[in-house]
CSV table of C-alpha atoms in Angstrom, one decimal:
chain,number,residue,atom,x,y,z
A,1,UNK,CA,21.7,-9.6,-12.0
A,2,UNK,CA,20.3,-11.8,-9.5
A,3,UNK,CA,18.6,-10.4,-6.7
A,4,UNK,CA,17.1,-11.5,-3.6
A,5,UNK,CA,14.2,-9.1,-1.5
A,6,UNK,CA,13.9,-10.6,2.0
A,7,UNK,CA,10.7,-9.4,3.5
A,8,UNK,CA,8.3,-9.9,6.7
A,9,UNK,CA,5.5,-10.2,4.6
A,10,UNK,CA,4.3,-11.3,1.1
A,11,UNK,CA,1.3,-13.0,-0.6
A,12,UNK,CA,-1.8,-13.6,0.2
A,13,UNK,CA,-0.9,-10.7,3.0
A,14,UNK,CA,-2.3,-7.9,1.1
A,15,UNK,CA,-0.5,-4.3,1.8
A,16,UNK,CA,1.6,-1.7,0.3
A,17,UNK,CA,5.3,-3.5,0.6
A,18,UNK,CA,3.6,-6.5,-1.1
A,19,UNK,CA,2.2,-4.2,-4.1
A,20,UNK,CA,5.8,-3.1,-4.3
A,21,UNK,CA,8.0,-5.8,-4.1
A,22,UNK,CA,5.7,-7.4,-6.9
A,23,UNK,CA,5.7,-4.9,-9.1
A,24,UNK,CA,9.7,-4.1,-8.6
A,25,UNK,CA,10.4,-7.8,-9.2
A,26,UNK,CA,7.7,-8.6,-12.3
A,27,UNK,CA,9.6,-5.5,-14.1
A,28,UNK,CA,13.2,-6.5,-13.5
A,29,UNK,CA,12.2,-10.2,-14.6
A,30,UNK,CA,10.8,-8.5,-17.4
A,31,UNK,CA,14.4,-6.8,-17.8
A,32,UNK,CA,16.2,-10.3,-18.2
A,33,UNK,CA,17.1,-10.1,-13.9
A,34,UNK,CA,16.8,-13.2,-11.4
A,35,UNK,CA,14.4,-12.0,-8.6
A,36,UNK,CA,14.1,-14.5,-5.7
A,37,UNK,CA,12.0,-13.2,-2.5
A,38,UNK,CA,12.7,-14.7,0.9
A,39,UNK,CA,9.5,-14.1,2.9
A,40,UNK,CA,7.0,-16.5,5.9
A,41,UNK,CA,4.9,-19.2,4.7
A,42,UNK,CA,1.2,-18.8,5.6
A,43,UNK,CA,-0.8,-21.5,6.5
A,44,UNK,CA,-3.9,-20.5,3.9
A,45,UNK,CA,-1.6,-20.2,0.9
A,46,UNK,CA,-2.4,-24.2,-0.6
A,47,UNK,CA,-6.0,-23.3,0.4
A,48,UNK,CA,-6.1,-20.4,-1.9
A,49,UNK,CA,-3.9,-21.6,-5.0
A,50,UNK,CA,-2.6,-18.4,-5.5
A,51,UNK,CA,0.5,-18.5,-8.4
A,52,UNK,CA,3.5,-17.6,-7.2
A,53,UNK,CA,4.8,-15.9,-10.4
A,54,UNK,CA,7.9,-14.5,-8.7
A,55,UNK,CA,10.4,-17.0,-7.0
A,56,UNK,CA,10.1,-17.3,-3.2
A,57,UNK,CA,11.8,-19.0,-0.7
A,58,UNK,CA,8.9,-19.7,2.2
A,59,UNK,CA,10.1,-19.7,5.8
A,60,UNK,CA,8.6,-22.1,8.0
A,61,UNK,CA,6.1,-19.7,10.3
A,62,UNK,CA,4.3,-19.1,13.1
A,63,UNK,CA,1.3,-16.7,14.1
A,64,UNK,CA,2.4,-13.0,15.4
A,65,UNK,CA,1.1,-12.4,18.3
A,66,UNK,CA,0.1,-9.0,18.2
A,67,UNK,CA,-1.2,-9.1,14.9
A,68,UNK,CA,-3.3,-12.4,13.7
A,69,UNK,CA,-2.6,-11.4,9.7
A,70,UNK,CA,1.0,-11.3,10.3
A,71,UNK,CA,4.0,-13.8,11.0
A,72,UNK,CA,7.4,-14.6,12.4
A,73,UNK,CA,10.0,-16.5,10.5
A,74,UNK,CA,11.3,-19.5,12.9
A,75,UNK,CA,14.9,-18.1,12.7
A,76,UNK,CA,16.8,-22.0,13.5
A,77,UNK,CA,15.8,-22.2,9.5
A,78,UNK,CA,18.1,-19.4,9.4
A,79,UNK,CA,21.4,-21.8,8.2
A,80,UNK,CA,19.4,-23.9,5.6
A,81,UNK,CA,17.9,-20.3,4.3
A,82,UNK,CA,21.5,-19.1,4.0
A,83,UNK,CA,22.5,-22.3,2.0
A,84,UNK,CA,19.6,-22.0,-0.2
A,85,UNK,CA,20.7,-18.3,-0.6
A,86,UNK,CA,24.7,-19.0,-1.3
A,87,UNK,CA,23.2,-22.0,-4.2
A,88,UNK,CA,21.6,-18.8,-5.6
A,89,UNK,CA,24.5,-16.4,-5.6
A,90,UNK,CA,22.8,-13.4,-5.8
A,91,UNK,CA,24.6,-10.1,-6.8
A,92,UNK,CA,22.5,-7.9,-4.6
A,93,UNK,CA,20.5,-8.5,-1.3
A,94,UNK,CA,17.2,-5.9,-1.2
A,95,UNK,CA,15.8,-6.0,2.7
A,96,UNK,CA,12.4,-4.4,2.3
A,97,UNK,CA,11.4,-5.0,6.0
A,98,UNK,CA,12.6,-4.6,9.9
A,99,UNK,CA,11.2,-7.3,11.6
A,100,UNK,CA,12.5,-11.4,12.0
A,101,UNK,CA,12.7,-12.1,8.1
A,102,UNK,CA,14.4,-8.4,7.7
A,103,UNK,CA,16.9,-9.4,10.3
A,104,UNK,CA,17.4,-12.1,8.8
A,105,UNK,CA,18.7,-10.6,5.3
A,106,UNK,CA,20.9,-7.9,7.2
A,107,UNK,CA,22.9,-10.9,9.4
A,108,UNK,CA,23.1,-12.3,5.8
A,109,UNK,CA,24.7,-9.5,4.3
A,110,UNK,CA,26.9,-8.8,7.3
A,111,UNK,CA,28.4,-12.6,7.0
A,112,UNK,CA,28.5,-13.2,3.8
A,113,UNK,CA,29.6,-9.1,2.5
A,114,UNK,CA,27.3,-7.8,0.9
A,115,UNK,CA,26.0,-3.8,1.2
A,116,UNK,CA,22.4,-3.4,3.5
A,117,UNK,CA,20.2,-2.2,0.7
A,118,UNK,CA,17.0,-1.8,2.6
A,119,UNK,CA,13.8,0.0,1.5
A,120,UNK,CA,11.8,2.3,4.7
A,121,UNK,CA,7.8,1.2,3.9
A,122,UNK,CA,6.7,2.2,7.1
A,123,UNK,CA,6.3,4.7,9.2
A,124,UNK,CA,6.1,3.0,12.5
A,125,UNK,CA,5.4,5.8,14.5
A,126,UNK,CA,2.1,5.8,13.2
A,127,UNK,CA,0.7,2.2,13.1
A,128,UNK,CA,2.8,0.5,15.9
A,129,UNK,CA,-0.2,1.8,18.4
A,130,UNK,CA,-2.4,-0.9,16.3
A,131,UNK,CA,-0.2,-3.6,17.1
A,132,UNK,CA,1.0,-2.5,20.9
A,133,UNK,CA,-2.4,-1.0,21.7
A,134,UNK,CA,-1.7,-2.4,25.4
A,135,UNK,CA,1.2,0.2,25.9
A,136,UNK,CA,1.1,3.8,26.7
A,137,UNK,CA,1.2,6.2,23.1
A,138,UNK,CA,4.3,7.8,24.3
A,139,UNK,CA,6.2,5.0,25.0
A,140,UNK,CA,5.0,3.3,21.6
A,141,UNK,CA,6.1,6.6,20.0
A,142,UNK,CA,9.7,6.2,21.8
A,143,UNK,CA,9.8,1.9,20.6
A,144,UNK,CA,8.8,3.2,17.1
A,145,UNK,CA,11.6,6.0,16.7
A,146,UNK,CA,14.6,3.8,18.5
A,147,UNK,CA,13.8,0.9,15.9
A,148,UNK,CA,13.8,2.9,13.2
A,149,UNK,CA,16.6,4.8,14.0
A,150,UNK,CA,18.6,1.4,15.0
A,151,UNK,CA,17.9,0.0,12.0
A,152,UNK,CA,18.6,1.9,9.2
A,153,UNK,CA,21.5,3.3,10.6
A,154,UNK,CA,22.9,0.1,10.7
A,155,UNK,CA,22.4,-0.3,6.9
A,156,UNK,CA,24.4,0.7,4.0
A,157,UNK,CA,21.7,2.7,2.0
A,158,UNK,CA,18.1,3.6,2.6
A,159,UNK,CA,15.5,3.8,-0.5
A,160,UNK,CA,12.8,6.0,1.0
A,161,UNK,CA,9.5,6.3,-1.3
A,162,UNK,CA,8.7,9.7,-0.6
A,163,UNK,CA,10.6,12.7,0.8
A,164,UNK,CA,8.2,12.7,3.6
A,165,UNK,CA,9.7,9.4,5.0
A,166,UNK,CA,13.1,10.8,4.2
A,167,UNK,CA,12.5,14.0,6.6
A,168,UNK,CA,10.9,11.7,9.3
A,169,UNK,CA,13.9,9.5,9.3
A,170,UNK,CA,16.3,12.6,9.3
A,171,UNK,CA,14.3,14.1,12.4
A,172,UNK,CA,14.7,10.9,14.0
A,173,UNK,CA,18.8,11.0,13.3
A,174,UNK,CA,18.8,7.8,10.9
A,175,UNK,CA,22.4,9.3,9.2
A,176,UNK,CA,23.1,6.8,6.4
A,177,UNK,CA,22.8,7.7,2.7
A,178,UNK,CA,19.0,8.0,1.5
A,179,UNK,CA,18.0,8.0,-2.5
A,180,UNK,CA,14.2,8.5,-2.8
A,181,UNK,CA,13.0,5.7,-5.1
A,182,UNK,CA,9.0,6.2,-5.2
A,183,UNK,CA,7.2,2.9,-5.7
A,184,UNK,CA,5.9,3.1,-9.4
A,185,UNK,CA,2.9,1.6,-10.6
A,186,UNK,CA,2.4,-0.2,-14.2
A,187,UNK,CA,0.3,1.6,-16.5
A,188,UNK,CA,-0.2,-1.0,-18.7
A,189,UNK,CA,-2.1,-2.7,-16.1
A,190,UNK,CA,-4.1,0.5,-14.5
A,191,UNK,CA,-5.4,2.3,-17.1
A,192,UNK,CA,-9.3,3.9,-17.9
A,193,UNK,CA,-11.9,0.9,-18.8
A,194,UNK,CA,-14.8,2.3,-19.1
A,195,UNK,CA,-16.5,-0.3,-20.8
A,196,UNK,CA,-15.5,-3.1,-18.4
A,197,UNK,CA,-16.2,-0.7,-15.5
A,198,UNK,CA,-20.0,-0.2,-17.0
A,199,UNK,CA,-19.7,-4.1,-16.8
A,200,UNK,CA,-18.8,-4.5,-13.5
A,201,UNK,CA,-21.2,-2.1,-12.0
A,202,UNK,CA,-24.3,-3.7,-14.0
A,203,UNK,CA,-22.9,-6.7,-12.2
A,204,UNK,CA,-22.6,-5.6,-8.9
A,205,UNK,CA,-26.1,-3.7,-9.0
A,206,UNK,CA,-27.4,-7.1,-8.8
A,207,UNK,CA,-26.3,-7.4,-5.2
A,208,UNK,CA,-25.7,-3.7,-4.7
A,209,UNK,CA,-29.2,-2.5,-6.1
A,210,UNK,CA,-28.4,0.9,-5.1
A,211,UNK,CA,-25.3,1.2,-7.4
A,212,UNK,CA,-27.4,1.1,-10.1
A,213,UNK,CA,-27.1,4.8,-10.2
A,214,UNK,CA,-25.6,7.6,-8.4
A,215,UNK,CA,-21.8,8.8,-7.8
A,216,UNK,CA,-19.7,5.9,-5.9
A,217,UNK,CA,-17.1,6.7,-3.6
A,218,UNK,CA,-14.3,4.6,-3.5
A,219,UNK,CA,-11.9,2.8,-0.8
A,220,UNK,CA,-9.2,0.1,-1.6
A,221,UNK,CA,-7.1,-1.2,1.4
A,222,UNK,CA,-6.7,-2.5,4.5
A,223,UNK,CA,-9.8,-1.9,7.1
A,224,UNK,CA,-7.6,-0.9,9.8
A,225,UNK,CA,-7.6,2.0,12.3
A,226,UNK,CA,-4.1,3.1,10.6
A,227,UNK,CA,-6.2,4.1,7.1
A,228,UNK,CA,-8.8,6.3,8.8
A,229,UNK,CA,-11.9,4.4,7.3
A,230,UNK,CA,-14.5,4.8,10.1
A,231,UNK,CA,-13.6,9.2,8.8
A,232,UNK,CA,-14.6,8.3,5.8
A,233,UNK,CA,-17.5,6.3,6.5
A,234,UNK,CA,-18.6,9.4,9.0
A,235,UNK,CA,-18.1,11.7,5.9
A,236,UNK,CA,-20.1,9.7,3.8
A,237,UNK,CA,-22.8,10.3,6.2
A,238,UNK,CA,-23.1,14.2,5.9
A,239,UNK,CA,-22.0,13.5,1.9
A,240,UNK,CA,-25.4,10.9,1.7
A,241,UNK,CA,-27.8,13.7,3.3
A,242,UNK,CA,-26.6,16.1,0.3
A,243,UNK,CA,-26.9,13.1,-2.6
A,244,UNK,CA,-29.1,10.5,-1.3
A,245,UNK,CA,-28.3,8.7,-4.3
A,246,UNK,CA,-24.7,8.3,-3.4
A,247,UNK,CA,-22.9,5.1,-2.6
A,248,UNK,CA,-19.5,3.8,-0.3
A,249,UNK,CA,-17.7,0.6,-1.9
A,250,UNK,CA,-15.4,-0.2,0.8
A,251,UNK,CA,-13.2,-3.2,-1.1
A,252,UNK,CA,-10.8,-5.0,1.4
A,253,UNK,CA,-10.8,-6.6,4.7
A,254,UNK,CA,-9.2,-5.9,8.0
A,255,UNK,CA,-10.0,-5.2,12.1
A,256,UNK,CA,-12.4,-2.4,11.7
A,257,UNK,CA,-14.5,-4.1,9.5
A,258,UNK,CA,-17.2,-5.6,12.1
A,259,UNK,CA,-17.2,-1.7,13.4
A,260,UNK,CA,-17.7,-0.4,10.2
A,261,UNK,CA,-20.8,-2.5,9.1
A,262,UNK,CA,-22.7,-2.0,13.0
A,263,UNK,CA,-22.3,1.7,12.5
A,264,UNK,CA,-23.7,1.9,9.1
A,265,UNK,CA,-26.7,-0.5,9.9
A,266,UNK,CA,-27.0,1.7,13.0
A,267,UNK,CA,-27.0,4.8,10.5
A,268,UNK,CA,-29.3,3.3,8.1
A,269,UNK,CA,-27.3,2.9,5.0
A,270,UNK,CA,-26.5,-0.4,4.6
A,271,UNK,CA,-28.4,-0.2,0.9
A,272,UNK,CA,-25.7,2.6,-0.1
A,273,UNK,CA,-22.1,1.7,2.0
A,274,UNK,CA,-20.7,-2.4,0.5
A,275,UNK,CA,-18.5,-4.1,1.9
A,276,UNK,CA,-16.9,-6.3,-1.0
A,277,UNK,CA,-14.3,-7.7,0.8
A,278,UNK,CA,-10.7,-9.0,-0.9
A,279,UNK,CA,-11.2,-8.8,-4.8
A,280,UNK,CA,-8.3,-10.0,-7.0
A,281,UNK,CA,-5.7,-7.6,-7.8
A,282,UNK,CA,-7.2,-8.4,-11.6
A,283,UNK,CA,-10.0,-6.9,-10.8
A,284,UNK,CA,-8.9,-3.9,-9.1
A,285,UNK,CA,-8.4,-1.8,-12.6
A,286,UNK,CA,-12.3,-2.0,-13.3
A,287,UNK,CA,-13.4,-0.9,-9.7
A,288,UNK,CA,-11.0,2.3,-10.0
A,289,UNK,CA,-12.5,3.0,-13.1
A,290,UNK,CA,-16.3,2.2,-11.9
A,291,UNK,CA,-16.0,4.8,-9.1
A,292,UNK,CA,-16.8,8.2,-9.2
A,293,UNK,CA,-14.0,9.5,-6.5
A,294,UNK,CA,-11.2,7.7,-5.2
A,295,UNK,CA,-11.8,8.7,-1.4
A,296,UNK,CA,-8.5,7.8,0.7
A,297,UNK,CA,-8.1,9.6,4.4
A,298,UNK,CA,-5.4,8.0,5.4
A,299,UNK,CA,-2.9,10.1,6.9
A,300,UNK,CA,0.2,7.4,7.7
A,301,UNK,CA,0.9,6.6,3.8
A,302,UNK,CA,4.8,6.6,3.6
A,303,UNK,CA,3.3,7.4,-0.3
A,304,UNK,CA,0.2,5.8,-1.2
A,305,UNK,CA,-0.1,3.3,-4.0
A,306,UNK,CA,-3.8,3.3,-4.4
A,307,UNK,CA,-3.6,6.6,-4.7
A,308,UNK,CA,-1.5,6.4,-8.2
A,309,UNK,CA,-3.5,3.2,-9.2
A,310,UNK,CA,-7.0,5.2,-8.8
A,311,UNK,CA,-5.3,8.5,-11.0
A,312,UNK,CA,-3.9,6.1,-13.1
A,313,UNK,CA,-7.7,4.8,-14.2
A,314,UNK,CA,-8.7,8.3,-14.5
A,315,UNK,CA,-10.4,8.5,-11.5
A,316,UNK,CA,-10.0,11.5,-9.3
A,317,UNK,CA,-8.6,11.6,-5.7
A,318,UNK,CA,-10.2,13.0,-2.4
A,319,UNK,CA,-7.2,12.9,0.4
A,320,UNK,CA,-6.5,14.1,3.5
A,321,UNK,CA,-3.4,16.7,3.4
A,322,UNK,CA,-0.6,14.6,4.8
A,323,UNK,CA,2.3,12.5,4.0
A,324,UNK,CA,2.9,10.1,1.0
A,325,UNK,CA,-1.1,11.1,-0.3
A,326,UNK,CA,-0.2,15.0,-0.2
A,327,UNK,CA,3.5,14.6,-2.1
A,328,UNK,CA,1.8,12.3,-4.8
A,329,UNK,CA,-1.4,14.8,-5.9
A,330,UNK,CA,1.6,17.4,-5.6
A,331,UNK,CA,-1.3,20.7,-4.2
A,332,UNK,CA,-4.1,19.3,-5.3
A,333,UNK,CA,-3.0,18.2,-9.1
A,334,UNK,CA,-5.9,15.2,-10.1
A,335,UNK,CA,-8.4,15.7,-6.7
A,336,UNK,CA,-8.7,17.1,-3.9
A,337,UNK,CA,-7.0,17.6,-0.4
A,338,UNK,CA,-8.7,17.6,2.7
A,339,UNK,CA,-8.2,18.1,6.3
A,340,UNK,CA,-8.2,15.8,8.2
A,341,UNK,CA,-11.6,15.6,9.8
A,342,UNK,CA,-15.2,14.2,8.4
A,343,UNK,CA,-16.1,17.5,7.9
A,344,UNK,CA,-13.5,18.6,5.3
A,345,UNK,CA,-13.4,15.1,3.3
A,346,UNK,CA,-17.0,15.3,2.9
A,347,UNK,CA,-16.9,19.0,2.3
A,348,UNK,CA,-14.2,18.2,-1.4
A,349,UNK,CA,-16.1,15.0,-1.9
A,350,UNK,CA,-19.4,17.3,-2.4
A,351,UNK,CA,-17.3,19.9,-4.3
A,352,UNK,CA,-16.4,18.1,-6.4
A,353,UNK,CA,-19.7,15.9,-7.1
A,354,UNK,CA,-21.7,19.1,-7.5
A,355,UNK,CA,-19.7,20.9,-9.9
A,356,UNK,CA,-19.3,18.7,-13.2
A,357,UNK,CA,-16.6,20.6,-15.0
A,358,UNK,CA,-14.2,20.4,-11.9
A,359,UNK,CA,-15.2,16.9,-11.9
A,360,UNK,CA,-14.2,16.1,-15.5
A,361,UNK,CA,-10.6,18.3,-15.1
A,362,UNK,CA,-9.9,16.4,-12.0
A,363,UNK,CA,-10.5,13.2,-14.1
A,364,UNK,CA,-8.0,14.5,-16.8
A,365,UNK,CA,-5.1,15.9,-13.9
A,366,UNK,CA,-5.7,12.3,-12.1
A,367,UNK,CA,-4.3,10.8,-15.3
A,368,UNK,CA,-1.5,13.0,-16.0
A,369,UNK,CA,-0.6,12.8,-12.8
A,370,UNK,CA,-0.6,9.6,-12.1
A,371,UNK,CA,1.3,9.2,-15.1
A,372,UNK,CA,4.4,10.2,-13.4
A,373,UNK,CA,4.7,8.0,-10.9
A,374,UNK,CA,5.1,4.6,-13.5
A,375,UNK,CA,7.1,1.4,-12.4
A,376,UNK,CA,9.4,2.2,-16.1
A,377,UNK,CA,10.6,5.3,-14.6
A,378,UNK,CA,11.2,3.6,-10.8
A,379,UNK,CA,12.8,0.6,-11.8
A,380,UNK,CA,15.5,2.3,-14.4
A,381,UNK,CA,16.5,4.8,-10.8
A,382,UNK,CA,16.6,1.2,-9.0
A,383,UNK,CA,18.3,-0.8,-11.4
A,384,UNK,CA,21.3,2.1,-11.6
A,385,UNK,CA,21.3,1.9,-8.1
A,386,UNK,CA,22.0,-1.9,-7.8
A,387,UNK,CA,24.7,-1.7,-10.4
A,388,UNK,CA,26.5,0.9,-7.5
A,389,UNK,CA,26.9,-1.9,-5.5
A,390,UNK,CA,27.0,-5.2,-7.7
A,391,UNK,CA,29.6,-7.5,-6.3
């Protein structure tokens, strides 16, 4: 088949639809299919040389302006798009996105007759506040649910990662069929290192002296208000006075992260809380497998990739009890869950660090567990469902 994913946002933008539309498309290339992903240019991508070993077709851009890591497609490159497209032929049309580029691929559909396949990521209800910070919470609430609803009522099928997305798109009377595709993860790429993870701490402790010894605590993602982080970092505080020997790797970028480095000087602990910044998703495998807990409190995962990436290196998971996070560790199967307040994350992280048998069956659930969520298993259920509605 040949198959086209039209999406707001794609590499170097680093976030959870990225993760997913890469993994989706490397394994269906693997499977003999055509993948071609419509998505913005960005103006650092030459600067970076990153390869592009999926197919894209980059939209000329601009900045969005309430979000400077974002963009929006110029739509008048909408009819040359749509020739390029038509040159392609695909079979089926994937929209993974609701935005200018998503609009895009559902005006495509509509003219040229093709079935709205469209993926829900997001739960806007719970990040658009980070983007409209300027307008009241109830009347972001009220944008978030009418564009939602719009949307993917107007679309032929919904793929919904988790059945917590499904029920939020129910309440908010989204009607249209729903199949619950969760985004898998390859197995053959996150796996337990433990030699390269030895590795990559001995290298790190040369700028991290402190991580020389001691548990670390783990963050991958985005350093935005959305995933909780300045929680974490204020559980890591009442964690350190426990286990002075323990350590924060924070690895990623984002808004929050000039807020997150003042409060731990102001705290004291910049020898025990890094900030590494991007690292290549190359690398990711070894820093799952360096830490000693996987600590994630985000509470708006639609279902929480890192999550299955961190289980999948055998490192166990402290969560907070909600959404995409709580359906993936299924009660509690490869970590701990958490409520959501500094007090209860730091309260499982020290549960777990002081009792070393938990610890170690943790580390064995983490592994079975994430073993379920693989990108084999995701992409058969997706494949079927394309062949539904091949033209």
């Amino acid at each position: 088949m040949k198959i086209v994913f039209f999406s707001d946002a794609y590499r170097p933008r680093v976030n959870g639809v990225v993760s997913s539309m890469d993994e989706f498309a490397k394994k269906l290339q693997k499977r003999g299919h055509e993948v071609l992903i419509v998505c913005p240019s960005y103006p650092e991508l030459d600067e970076l040389g990153l390869e592009e070993p999926i197919p894209t077709l980059r939209i000329p851009s601009l900045p969005a302006v309430v979000s400077s890591e974002d963009r929006v497609a110029q739509l008048w490159y909408e009819p040359e798009v749509f020739r390029q497209l038509d040159a392609f032929s695909p079979d089926v049309v994937h929209v993974q996105t609701e935005f200018s580029i998503g609009t895009m691929g559902r005006r495509y559909c509509k003219k040229r007759g093709y079935p709205v396949i469209s993926t829900c990521h997001t739960h806007w209800e719970m990040y658009i506040s980070n983007y409209l910070h300027f307008l009241p919470p109830r009347f972001n609430q009220y944008i978030a649910r009418t564009l939602m609803r719009k949307v993917y009522n107007n679309d032929t099928l919904v793929i919904v990662p988790s059945r917590q997305i499904e029920a939020v798109l129910r309440r908010y009377g989204v009607e249209r069929e729903m199949v619950w595709i969760p985004n898998g993860i390859d197995n053959s790429f996150f796996y337990p290192q433990p030699d390269g993870a030895n590795k990559l701490r001995y290298d790190l402790a040369e700028k991290y002296p402190a991580l020389a010894e001691g548990p670390i605590l783990l963050f991958v993602g985005r350093l935005g208000h959305e995933k909780n982080v300045r929680l974490l970092l204020e559980a890591f505080m009442r964690v350190h006075k426990e286990i002075p020997n323990a350590n924060l790797v924070f690895v990623g970028n984002g808004p929050v992260l000039g807020e997150l480095k003042s409060r731990t000087h102001e705290a004291g602990l910049d020898p025990f809380v890094h900030f590494t910044g991007y690292v290549h998703r190359n690398e990711l495998p070894l820093y799952y497998a360096m830490a000693t807990i996987f600590t994630f409190p985000s509470v708006t995962e639609t279902q929480g990739l890192v999550t299955i990436e961190a289980m999948l290196c055998g490192t166990p998971v402290v969560g907070v009890n909600r959404m995409g996070t709580a359906e993936v560790m299924a009660g509690e199967k490869g970590g701990l869950l958490a409520e959501n307040s500094a007090s209860s994350v730091a309260e499982k992280i020290l549960k777990l660090l002081k009792d070393p048998e938990l610890l170690k069956l943790k580390k064995q659930e983490a592994l079975a567990q994430g073993n379920l969520w693989t990108i084999e298993n995701s992409c058969t259920i997706l494949e079927n469902l394309y062949r539904r509605f091949t033209l």
